[in-house]
PDB file of C-alpha atoms in Angstrom:
ATOM      1  CA  MET E   6      -0.167  -0.078  -0.046  1.00 50.00           C
ATOM      2  CA  SER E   7       1.355   3.489  -0.957  1.00 54.00           C
ATOM      3  CA  LEU E   8       0.940   4.921   2.472  1.00 54.00           C
ATOM      4  CA  LEU E   9       2.635   2.720   4.257  1.00 57.00           C
ATOM      5  CA  LYS E  10       6.114   3.362   3.085  1.00 59.00           C
ATOM      6  CA  PRO E  11       6.067   7.090   3.900  1.00 61.00           C
ATOM      7  CA  LEU E  12       4.695   6.313   7.243  1.00 61.00           C
ATOM      8  CA  LEU E  13       7.928   4.009   8.689  1.00 61.00           C
ATOM      9  CA  LEU E  14      10.362   5.753   7.178  1.00 60.00           C
ATOM     10  CA  ALA E  15       8.603   9.063   9.463  1.00 61.00           C
ATOM     11  CA  LEU E  16       8.776   7.126  12.125  1.00 60.00           C
ATOM     12  CA  ARG E  17      12.205   5.151  12.342  1.00 58.00           C
ATOM     13  CA  ASN E  18      14.151   8.653  11.062  1.00 58.00           C
ATOM     14  CA  ARG E  19      12.150  10.855  12.799  1.00 53.00           C
ATOM     15  CA  ALA E  20      11.089  12.954  10.075  1.00 46.00           C
ATOM     16  CA  ALA E  21       7.839  14.020  11.438  1.00 53.00           C
ATOM     17  CA  HIS E  22       6.378  14.918  14.634  1.00 67.00           C
ATOM     18  CA  GLU E  23       4.101  12.035  15.837  1.00 70.00           C
ATOM     19  CA  ASP E  24       1.082  13.796  15.558  1.00 69.00           C
ATOM     20  CA  ASP E  25       2.095  13.702  11.964  1.00 71.00           C
ATOM     21  CA  VAL E  26       2.643   9.590  11.981  1.00 75.00           C
ATOM     22  CA  MET E  27      -0.908   8.895  13.954  1.00 78.00           C
ATOM     23  CA  ARG E  28      -2.886  10.522  11.518  1.00 75.00           C
ATOM     24  CA  TRP E  29      -0.848   9.054   8.962  1.00 78.00           C
ATOM     25  CA  LEU E  30      -1.675   5.591  10.758  1.00 83.00           C
ATOM     26  CA  TRP E  31      -5.257   6.356  10.763  1.00 83.00           C
ATOM     27  CA  ILE E  32      -5.870   7.370   7.339  1.00 84.00           C
ATOM     28  CA  ALA E  33      -3.874   4.371   5.916  1.00 86.00           C
ATOM     29  CA  TRP E  34      -5.794   1.859   8.130  1.00 87.00           C
ATOM     30  CA  LEU E  35      -9.103   3.183   6.743  1.00 89.00           C
ATOM     31  CA  VAL E  36      -8.633   3.050   3.395  1.00 88.00           C
ATOM     32  CA  ALA E  37      -6.991  -0.013   4.225  1.00 91.00           C
ATOM     33  CA  GLY E  38     -10.769  -0.889   5.434  1.00 91.00           C
ATOM     34  CA  ASP E  39     -12.658   0.339   3.156  1.00 91.00           C
ATOM     35  CA  MET E  40     -11.040  -1.642   0.854  1.00 93.00           C
ATOM     36  CA  TRP E  41     -11.133  -4.898   2.678  1.00 95.00           C
ATOM     37  CA  ASP E  42      -7.795  -5.338   2.245  1.00 94.00           C
ATOM     38  CA  ASP E  43      -6.789  -7.518   5.269  1.00 95.00           C
ATOM     39  CA  GLU E  44      -2.996  -8.161   4.055  1.00 94.00           C
ATOM     40  CA  THR E  45      -2.600  -4.572   4.260  1.00 91.00           C
ATOM     41  CA  TRP E  46      -4.345  -3.877   7.861  1.00 94.00           C
ATOM     42  CA  HIS E  47      -1.869  -6.494   8.261  1.00 94.00           C
ATOM     43  CA  SER E  48       1.397  -5.306   7.243  1.00 91.00           C
ATOM     44  CA  LEU E  49       0.526  -2.111   8.111  1.00 90.00           C
ATOM     45  CA  THR E  50      -0.210  -2.869  11.563  1.00 92.00           C
ATOM     46  CA  GLU E  51       3.159  -5.310  12.265  1.00 93.00           C
ATOM     47  CA  HIS E  52       5.141  -2.854  11.096  1.00 88.00           C
ATOM     48  CA  THR E  53       4.205   0.450  12.221  1.00 89.00           C
ATOM     49  CA  VAL E  54       4.228  -1.078  16.236  1.00 93.00           C
ATOM     50  CA  ARG E  55       7.754  -2.936  15.637  1.00 90.00           C
ATOM     51  CA  ALA E  56       9.023   0.993  14.251  1.00 86.00           C
ATOM     52  CA  ALA E  57       6.991   1.836  17.034  1.00 89.00           C
ATOM     53  CA  ARG E  58       8.626   0.165  19.895  1.00 91.00           C
ATOM     54  CA  THR E  59      12.311   0.760  17.741  1.00 87.00           C
ATOM     55  CA  VAL E  60      12.342   4.732  18.196  1.00 85.00           C
ATOM     56  CA  GLY E  61       9.850   4.877  21.368  1.00 87.00           C
ATOM     57  CA  ALA E  62       7.769   6.486  19.729  1.00 86.00           C
ATOM     58  CA  LEU E  63       5.134   6.322  23.143  1.00 88.00           C
ATOM     59  CA  ASN E  64       2.364   9.120  21.322  1.00 86.00           C
ATOM     60  CA  VAL E  65       2.155   6.651  18.454  1.00 89.00           C
ATOM     61  CA  LEU E  66       2.315   3.375  19.805  1.00 93.00           C
ATOM     62  CA  PRO E  67      -1.217   2.691  21.799  1.00 94.00           C
ATOM     63  CA  LEU E  68      -2.504   3.716  18.862  1.00 92.00           C
ATOM     64  CA  ALA E  69      -0.829   1.054  16.589  1.00 93.00           C
ATOM     65  CA  LEU E  70      -1.576  -1.371  19.122  1.00 96.00           C
ATOM     66  CA  SER E  71      -4.942  -0.920  18.945  1.00 96.00           C
ATOM     67  CA  TYR E  72      -5.547  -0.904  15.974  1.00 95.00           C
ATOM     68  CA  ARG E  73      -2.628  -4.548  15.796  1.00 97.00           C
ATOM     69  CA  ALA E  74      -5.553  -5.583  18.402  1.00 97.00           C
ATOM     70  CA  ALA E  75      -8.440  -4.909  15.686  1.00 97.00           C
ATOM     71  CA  VAL E  76      -6.228  -7.542  13.555  1.00 97.00           C
ATOM     72  CA  HIS E  77      -5.983  -9.890  15.334  1.00 98.00           C
ATOM     73  CA  VAL E  78     -10.173  -9.861  16.925  1.00 98.00           C
ATOM     74  CA  HIS E  79     -10.767 -10.321  13.012  1.00 98.00           C
ATOM     75  CA  ALA E  80      -8.890 -13.573  13.143  1.00 98.00           C
ATOM     76  CA  GLY E  81      -9.999 -15.010  16.063  1.00 97.00           C
ATOM     77  CA  GLU E  82      -7.758 -14.299  18.438  1.00 98.00           C
ATOM     78  CA  PHE E  83      -8.473 -12.903  20.956  1.00 98.00           C
ATOM     79  CA  ASP E  84      -6.317 -13.763  23.783  1.00 98.00           C
ATOM     80  CA  HIS E  85      -3.641 -11.441  22.267  1.00 98.00           C
ATOM     81  CA  ALA E  86      -6.536  -9.124  21.049  1.00 98.00           C
ATOM     82  CA  SER E  87      -6.746  -8.698  24.482  1.00 98.00           C
ATOM     83  CA  ALA E  88      -3.094  -8.427  25.809  1.00 98.00           C
ATOM     84  CA  LEU E  89      -2.203  -5.806  22.722  1.00 98.00           C
ATOM     85  CA  ILE E  90      -5.451  -3.237  24.621  1.00 97.00           C
ATOM     86  CA  ASP E  91      -4.182  -4.352  27.949  1.00 97.00           C
ATOM     87  CA  GLU E  92      -0.945  -2.537  27.134  1.00 97.00           C
ATOM     88  CA  SER E  93      -2.039   0.122  24.510  1.00 96.00           C
ATOM     89  CA  GLY E  94      -4.187   1.295  27.889  1.00 95.00           C
ATOM     90  CA  ASN E  95      -1.158   1.198  30.252  1.00 95.00           C
ATOM     91  CA  LEU E  96       1.386   3.500  27.839  1.00 94.00           C
ATOM     92  CA  ILE E  97      -2.234   5.961  27.792  1.00 92.00           C
ATOM     93  CA  GLU E  98      -2.577   5.999  31.572  1.00 91.00           C
ATOM     94  CA  VAL E  99       1.194   6.929  31.220  1.00 89.00           C
ATOM     95  CA  THR E 100       0.856   9.351  28.856  1.00 84.00           C
ATOM     96  CA  GLY E 101      -2.005  11.282  29.185  1.00 83.00           C
ATOM     97  CA  ASN E 102      -3.375  10.185  26.091  1.00 79.00           C
ATOM     98  CA  SER E 103      -6.627  10.285  25.012  1.00 77.00           C
ATOM     99  CA  PRO E 104      -8.406   6.895  25.629  1.00 78.00           C
ATOM    100  CA  LEU E 105      -8.955   4.459  22.580  1.00 81.00           C
ATOM    101  CA  GLY E 106     -12.059   2.593  21.854  1.00 87.00           C
ATOM    102  CA  TYR E 107     -12.712   0.721  18.812  1.00 91.00           C
ATOM    103  CA  ALA E 108     -10.703  -1.678  19.691  1.00 95.00           C
ATOM    104  CA  PRO E 109     -12.231  -2.556  22.977  1.00 96.00           C
ATOM    105  CA  LEU E 110     -15.106  -2.565  22.222  1.00 96.00           C
ATOM    106  CA  LEU E 111     -14.170  -3.962  18.802  1.00 97.00           C
ATOM    107  CA  LEU E 112     -13.432  -6.757  21.274  1.00 98.00           C
ATOM    108  CA  LEU E 113     -16.743  -6.977  23.189  1.00 97.00           C
ATOM    109  CA  ALA E 114     -18.752  -7.103  20.475  1.00 98.00           C
ATOM    110  CA  TRP E 115     -17.792 -10.733  18.939  1.00 98.00           C
ATOM    111  CA  ARG E 116     -16.926 -12.030  22.129  1.00 97.00           C
ATOM    112  CA  GLY E 117     -20.491 -11.359  23.306  1.00 96.00           C
ATOM    113  CA  GLU E 118     -20.390 -12.305  27.037  1.00 95.00           C
ATOM    114  CA  ASP E 119     -20.244  -9.136  28.742  1.00 96.00           C
ATOM    115  CA  PRO E 120     -23.994  -8.332  29.439  1.00 96.00           C
ATOM    116  CA  ARG E 121     -22.980  -4.899  28.752  1.00 96.00           C
ATOM    117  CA  THR E 122     -21.542  -4.480  26.284  1.00 97.00           C
ATOM    118  CA  ALA E 123     -23.895  -2.345  23.919  1.00 97.00           C
ATOM    119  CA  GLU E 124     -24.223  -0.040  26.879  1.00 96.00           C
ATOM    120  CA  LEU E 125     -20.788   0.389  26.344  1.00 95.00           C
ATOM    121  CA  ILE E 126     -20.724   1.158  22.812  1.00 94.00           C
ATOM    122  CA  GLU E 127     -23.679   3.281  23.410  1.00 92.00           C
ATOM    123  CA  ALA E 128     -21.803   5.537  26.099  1.00 91.00           C
ATOM    124  CA  GLY E 129     -18.498   5.533  23.657  1.00 83.00           C
ATOM    125  CA  ALA E 130     -20.412   7.064  20.537  1.00 80.00           C
ATOM    126  CA  ARG E 131     -22.739   9.500  22.649  1.00 83.00           C
ATOM    127  CA  GLU E 132     -18.274  10.344  24.118  1.00 79.00           C
ATOM    128  CA  ALA E 133     -17.476  10.398  20.822  1.00 72.00           C
ATOM    129  CA  ALA E 134     -19.855  12.786  19.899  1.00 71.00           C
ATOM    130  CA  SER E 135     -19.693  15.550  22.401  1.00 73.00           C
ATOM    131  CA  TRP E 136     -17.029  15.979  20.919  1.00 67.00           C
ATOM    132  CA  GLY E 137     -17.334  16.271  17.777  1.00 62.00           C
ATOM    133  CA  GLU E 138     -16.541  12.974  16.165  1.00 67.00           C
ATOM    134  CA  GLY E 139     -19.979  12.305  14.113  1.00 66.00           C
ATOM    135  CA  ARG E 140     -18.207   9.176  12.346  1.00 79.00           C
ATOM    136  CA  ALA E 141     -18.387   7.372  16.008  1.00 84.00           C
ATOM    137  CA  THR E 142     -22.450   6.872  15.715  1.00 87.00           C
ATOM    138  CA  GLY E 143     -22.665   5.162  12.565  1.00 90.00           C
ATOM    139  CA  LEU E 144     -19.374   2.886  13.542  1.00 92.00           C
ATOM    140  CA  ALA E 145     -21.332   2.180  17.268  1.00 93.00           C
ATOM    141  CA  HIS E 146     -23.813   1.214  15.192  1.00 93.00           C
ATOM    142  CA  TYR E 147     -21.796  -1.453  13.222  1.00 96.00           C
ATOM    143  CA  LEU E 148     -20.655  -2.528  15.910  1.00 97.00           C
ATOM    144  CA  LEU E 149     -23.951  -3.205  17.572  1.00 97.00           C
ATOM    145  CA  ALA E 150     -24.835  -5.130  14.586  1.00 97.00           C
ATOM    146  CA  VAL E 151     -21.398  -7.415  15.170  1.00 98.00           C
ATOM    147  CA  LEU E 152     -23.175  -7.912  18.891  1.00 98.00           C
ATOM    148  CA  TYR E 153     -27.365  -8.689  17.727  1.00 98.00           C
ATOM    149  CA  ASN E 154     -26.589 -10.978  14.948  1.00 97.00           C
ATOM    150  CA  GLY E 155     -24.154 -13.113  17.418  1.00 97.00           C
ATOM    151  CA  LEU E 156     -26.775 -12.839  19.785  1.00 97.00           C
ATOM    152  CA  GLY E 157     -29.576 -14.115  17.432  1.00 97.00           C
ATOM    153  CA  ARG E 158     -31.268 -10.777  17.861  1.00 97.00           C
ATOM    154  CA  HIS E 159     -31.735  -9.906  14.253  1.00 98.00           C
ATOM    155  CA  ASP E 160     -34.611  -7.789  14.810  1.00 97.00           C
ATOM    156  CA  GLU E 161     -32.250  -5.509  16.731  1.00 97.00           C
ATOM    157  CA  ALA E 162     -29.537  -5.774  14.262  1.00 97.00           C
ATOM    158  CA  LEU E 163     -31.453  -4.983  11.394  1.00 97.00           C
ATOM    159  CA  ASP E 164     -32.377  -1.272  13.736  1.00 96.00           C
ATOM    160  CA  CYS E 165     -28.480  -0.461  13.362  1.00 94.00           C
ATOM    161  CA  ARG E 166     -29.536   0.923   9.748  1.00 92.00           C
ATOM    162  CA  ARG E 167     -27.599   4.270  10.749  1.00 86.00           C
ATOM    163  CA  GLY E 168     -23.656   2.629  10.107  1.00 84.00           C
ATOM    164  CA  ALA E 169     -25.062   2.413   6.614  1.00 88.00           C
ATOM    165  CA  LYS E 170     -26.560   5.642   6.673  1.00 85.00           C
ATOM    166  CA  TYR E 171     -23.576   7.401   5.591  1.00 81.00           C
ATOM    167  CA  GLU E 172     -20.081   6.556   3.070  1.00 82.00           C
ATOM    168  CA  ASP E 173     -17.905   6.388   6.150  1.00 84.00           C
ATOM    169  CA  LEU E 174     -14.283   4.282   4.770  1.00 84.00           C
ATOM    170  CA  ALA E 175     -14.126   1.220   6.566  1.00 87.00           C
ATOM    171  CA  VAL E 176     -17.670   1.788   8.625  1.00 91.00           C
ATOM    172  CA  VAL E 177     -20.691   1.583   5.621  1.00 93.00           C
ATOM    173  CA  GLY E 178     -19.229  -1.746   3.914  1.00 95.00           C
ATOM    174  CA  PHE E 179     -19.180  -3.842   7.266  1.00 96.00           C
ATOM    175  CA  SER E 180     -22.529  -2.174   8.300  1.00 96.00           C
ATOM    176  CA  LEU E 181     -23.823  -3.228   5.346  1.00 97.00           C
ATOM    177  CA  MET E 182     -22.687  -7.043   5.259  1.00 97.00           C
ATOM    178  CA  GLU E 183     -24.540  -7.220   8.819  1.00 98.00           C
ATOM    179  CA  LEU E 184     -27.813  -5.894   7.245  1.00 98.00           C
ATOM    180  CA  VAL E 185     -27.517  -8.599   4.730  1.00 98.00           C
ATOM    181  CA  GLU E 186     -27.638 -11.333   7.414  1.00 98.00           C
ATOM    182  CA  ALA E 187     -29.697  -9.124  10.097  1.00 98.00           C
ATOM    183  CA  GLY E 188     -32.425  -9.188   7.464  1.00 98.00           C
ATOM    184  CA  ALA E 189     -31.871 -12.951   6.158  1.00 98.00           C
ATOM    185  CA  LEU E 190     -31.748 -14.344   9.145  1.00 97.00           C
ATOM    186  CA  GLY E 191     -34.636 -11.763  10.464  1.00 97.00           C
ATOM    187  CA  GLY E 192     -37.157 -12.710   8.666  1.00 97.00           C
ATOM    188  CA  ARG E 193     -36.763  -9.150   6.278  1.00 97.00           C
ATOM    189  CA  PRO E 194     -35.412 -10.610   2.872  1.00 97.00           C
ATOM    190  CA  GLU E 195     -36.114  -6.707   1.157  1.00 97.00           C
ATOM    191  CA  ALA E 196     -34.265  -5.443   3.463  1.00 97.00           C
ATOM    192  CA  ALA E 197     -31.439  -7.515   3.135  1.00 98.00           C
ATOM    193  CA  ALA E 198     -31.975  -7.761  -0.061  1.00 98.00           C
ATOM    194  CA  THR E 199     -31.305  -3.874  -0.369  1.00 97.00           C
ATOM    195  CA  ALA E 200     -28.053  -3.851   1.583  1.00 97.00           C
ATOM    196  CA  LEU E 201     -27.062  -6.455  -0.636  1.00 98.00           C
ATOM    197  CA  HIS E 202     -27.607  -4.321  -3.357  1.00 97.00           C
ATOM    198  CA  ARG E 203     -24.929  -1.541  -1.715  1.00 95.00           C
ATOM    199  CA  LEU E 204     -23.109  -4.245  -0.544  1.00 96.00           C
ATOM    200  CA  GLU E 205     -21.894  -5.147  -3.463  1.00 95.00           C
ATOM    201  CA  GLU E 206     -20.951  -1.568  -4.939  1.00 91.00           C
ATOM    202  CA  HIS E 207     -18.665  -1.683  -2.397  1.00 89.00           C
ATOM    203  CA  ALA E 208     -16.719  -4.930  -1.656  1.00 91.00           C
ATOM    204  CA  GLY E 209     -17.275  -5.454  -5.005  1.00 84.00           C
ATOM    205  CA  ALA E 210     -15.368  -2.858  -5.900  1.00 84.00           C
ATOM    206  CA  GLY E 211     -12.052  -4.344  -3.275  1.00 83.00           C
ATOM    207  CA  GLY E 212     -11.732  -7.452  -5.417  1.00 91.00           C
ATOM    208  CA  THR E 213      -9.792  -9.106  -2.160  1.00 96.00           C
ATOM    209  CA  GLU E 214     -10.741 -12.439  -0.889  1.00 97.00           C
ATOM    210  CA  TRP E 215     -12.390 -11.516   2.045  1.00 97.00           C
ATOM    211  CA  ALA E 216     -14.635  -8.834   0.241  1.00 97.00           C
ATOM    212  CA  LEU E 217     -14.972 -11.938  -2.249  1.00 97.00           C
ATOM    213  CA  GLY E 218     -16.269 -14.099   0.582  1.00 98.00           C
ATOM    214  CA  ILE E 219     -18.132 -12.066   2.459  1.00 98.00           C
ATOM    215  CA  LEU E 220     -20.299 -11.133  -0.562  1.00 97.00           C
ATOM    216  CA  ALA E 221     -20.802 -15.533  -1.555  1.00 98.00           C
ATOM    217  CA  ARG E 222     -21.795 -15.650   1.658  1.00 98.00           C
ATOM    218  CA  SER E 223     -24.537 -12.940   1.636  1.00 98.00           C
ATOM    219  CA  ARG E 224     -25.779 -13.450  -1.783  1.00 98.00           C
ATOM    220  CA  ALA E 225     -26.022 -17.544  -0.746  1.00 98.00           C
ATOM    221  CA  LEU E 226     -27.646 -15.926   2.695  1.00 98.00           C
ATOM    222  CA  LEU E 227     -30.627 -14.707  -0.348  1.00 98.00           C
ATOM    223  CA  SER E 228     -30.670 -17.810  -2.103  1.00 98.00           C
ATOM    224  CA  ASP E 229     -31.281 -21.379  -1.676  1.00 96.00           C
ATOM    225  CA  GLY E 230     -30.924 -25.136  -2.776  1.00 97.00           C
ATOM    226  CA  ARG E 231     -28.144 -25.688  -5.308  1.00 97.00           C
ATOM    227  CA  THR E 232     -27.320 -22.164  -5.610  1.00 98.00           C
ATOM    228  CA  ALA E 233     -26.810 -21.114  -1.990  1.00 98.00           C
ATOM    229  CA  ASP E 234     -25.073 -24.905  -1.829  1.00 98.00           C
ATOM    230  CA  LEU E 235     -21.934 -23.891  -3.809  1.00 98.00           C
ATOM    231  CA  LEU E 236     -22.233 -19.826  -2.940  1.00 98.00           C
ATOM    232  CA  TYR E 237     -21.362 -20.955   0.565  1.00 98.00           C
ATOM    233  CA  GLN E 238     -18.356 -23.081  -1.048  1.00 98.00           C
ATOM    234  CA  GLU E 239     -17.376 -20.223  -2.650  1.00 98.00           C
ATOM    235  CA  ALA E 240     -17.193 -18.074   0.632  1.00 98.00           C
ATOM    236  CA  ILE E 241     -15.970 -20.884   2.786  1.00 98.00           C
ATOM    237  CA  GLU E 242     -13.188 -21.066   0.366  1.00 98.00           C
ATOM    238  CA  ARG E 243     -12.274 -17.222  -0.090  1.00 98.00           C
ATOM    239  CA  LEU E 244     -12.423 -16.993   3.109  1.00 98.00           C
ATOM    240  CA  ARG E 245     -10.173 -19.679   4.044  1.00 98.00           C
ATOM    241  CA  HIS E 246      -7.309 -17.680   1.872  1.00 97.00           C
ATOM    242  CA  SER E 247      -8.035 -14.768   3.880  1.00 97.00           C
ATOM    243  CA  ARG E 248      -6.734 -13.550   7.513  1.00 97.00           C
ATOM    244  CA  VAL E 249     -10.465 -13.022   9.082  1.00 97.00           C
ATOM    245  CA  THR E 250     -11.058 -16.212  10.607  1.00 97.00           C
ATOM    246  CA  VAL E 251     -13.785 -15.224  12.260  1.00 98.00           C
ATOM    247  CA  HIS E 252     -15.805 -14.603   9.356  1.00 97.00           C
ATOM    248  CA  LEU E 253     -14.593 -17.701   8.257  1.00 98.00           C
ATOM    249  CA  ALA E 254     -16.116 -19.468  11.177  1.00 97.00           C
ATOM    250  CA  ARG E 255     -18.908 -16.933  10.701  1.00 96.00           C
ATOM    251  CA  THR E 256     -20.105 -18.897   7.372  1.00 97.00           C
ATOM    252  CA  HIS E 257     -19.622 -22.617   8.606  1.00 97.00           C
ATOM    253  CA  LEU E 258     -22.106 -21.337  10.973  1.00 95.00           C
ATOM    254  CA  VAL E 259     -24.897 -19.809   8.598  1.00 92.00           C
TER     255      VAL E 259
END
């Protein structure tokens, strides 16, 4: 990815202020997510964490650890993610920087074990909105949809449409994926079909195994018979060649 090289050079050479490095990291992360590019996510976070540790960039390291934790969540490596989230939190406490809420809430949503998860996600969105972070609203609805679909509460997941209302990078596509599943499994095929139509535009542009695997699974949810079977097989085969193990597991489940 073209953004990776200047980001790492800035870190290693101290050629940019750490706030500039964090801005590059944030942009690169969002663009890669919007393109369903799990390989870039992996490389970006792995190299940035290593470089930040090497040069002692304590402002950059917590963010890099947080994003690396999110990569582990998508890979189904929840214990690794939890350890990095704890390390990031400890560094933030020491440096006095603003807390990072995305990775901890993502992990909670995928685990689905804490009864306070929905409340914590909503509280995090309200706090972010208080300082003008409008993207947090869509992100919160995406996380809630992940949580509710995982718990089999598909009607509630389908109510999280605000995650797909705006064209937020690395939010709208993921939200549409959840809405397709919520509508298909919640007896709302029309809503699922509407979400699928938009998802085809977003994920289709990515062209990665992750993106194409999600598209195949989403289409399978709205198909039946031999067609559905072939689409599920395609989804499993494609996701098997990606790093997003959580979606491979979900494909087997549905």
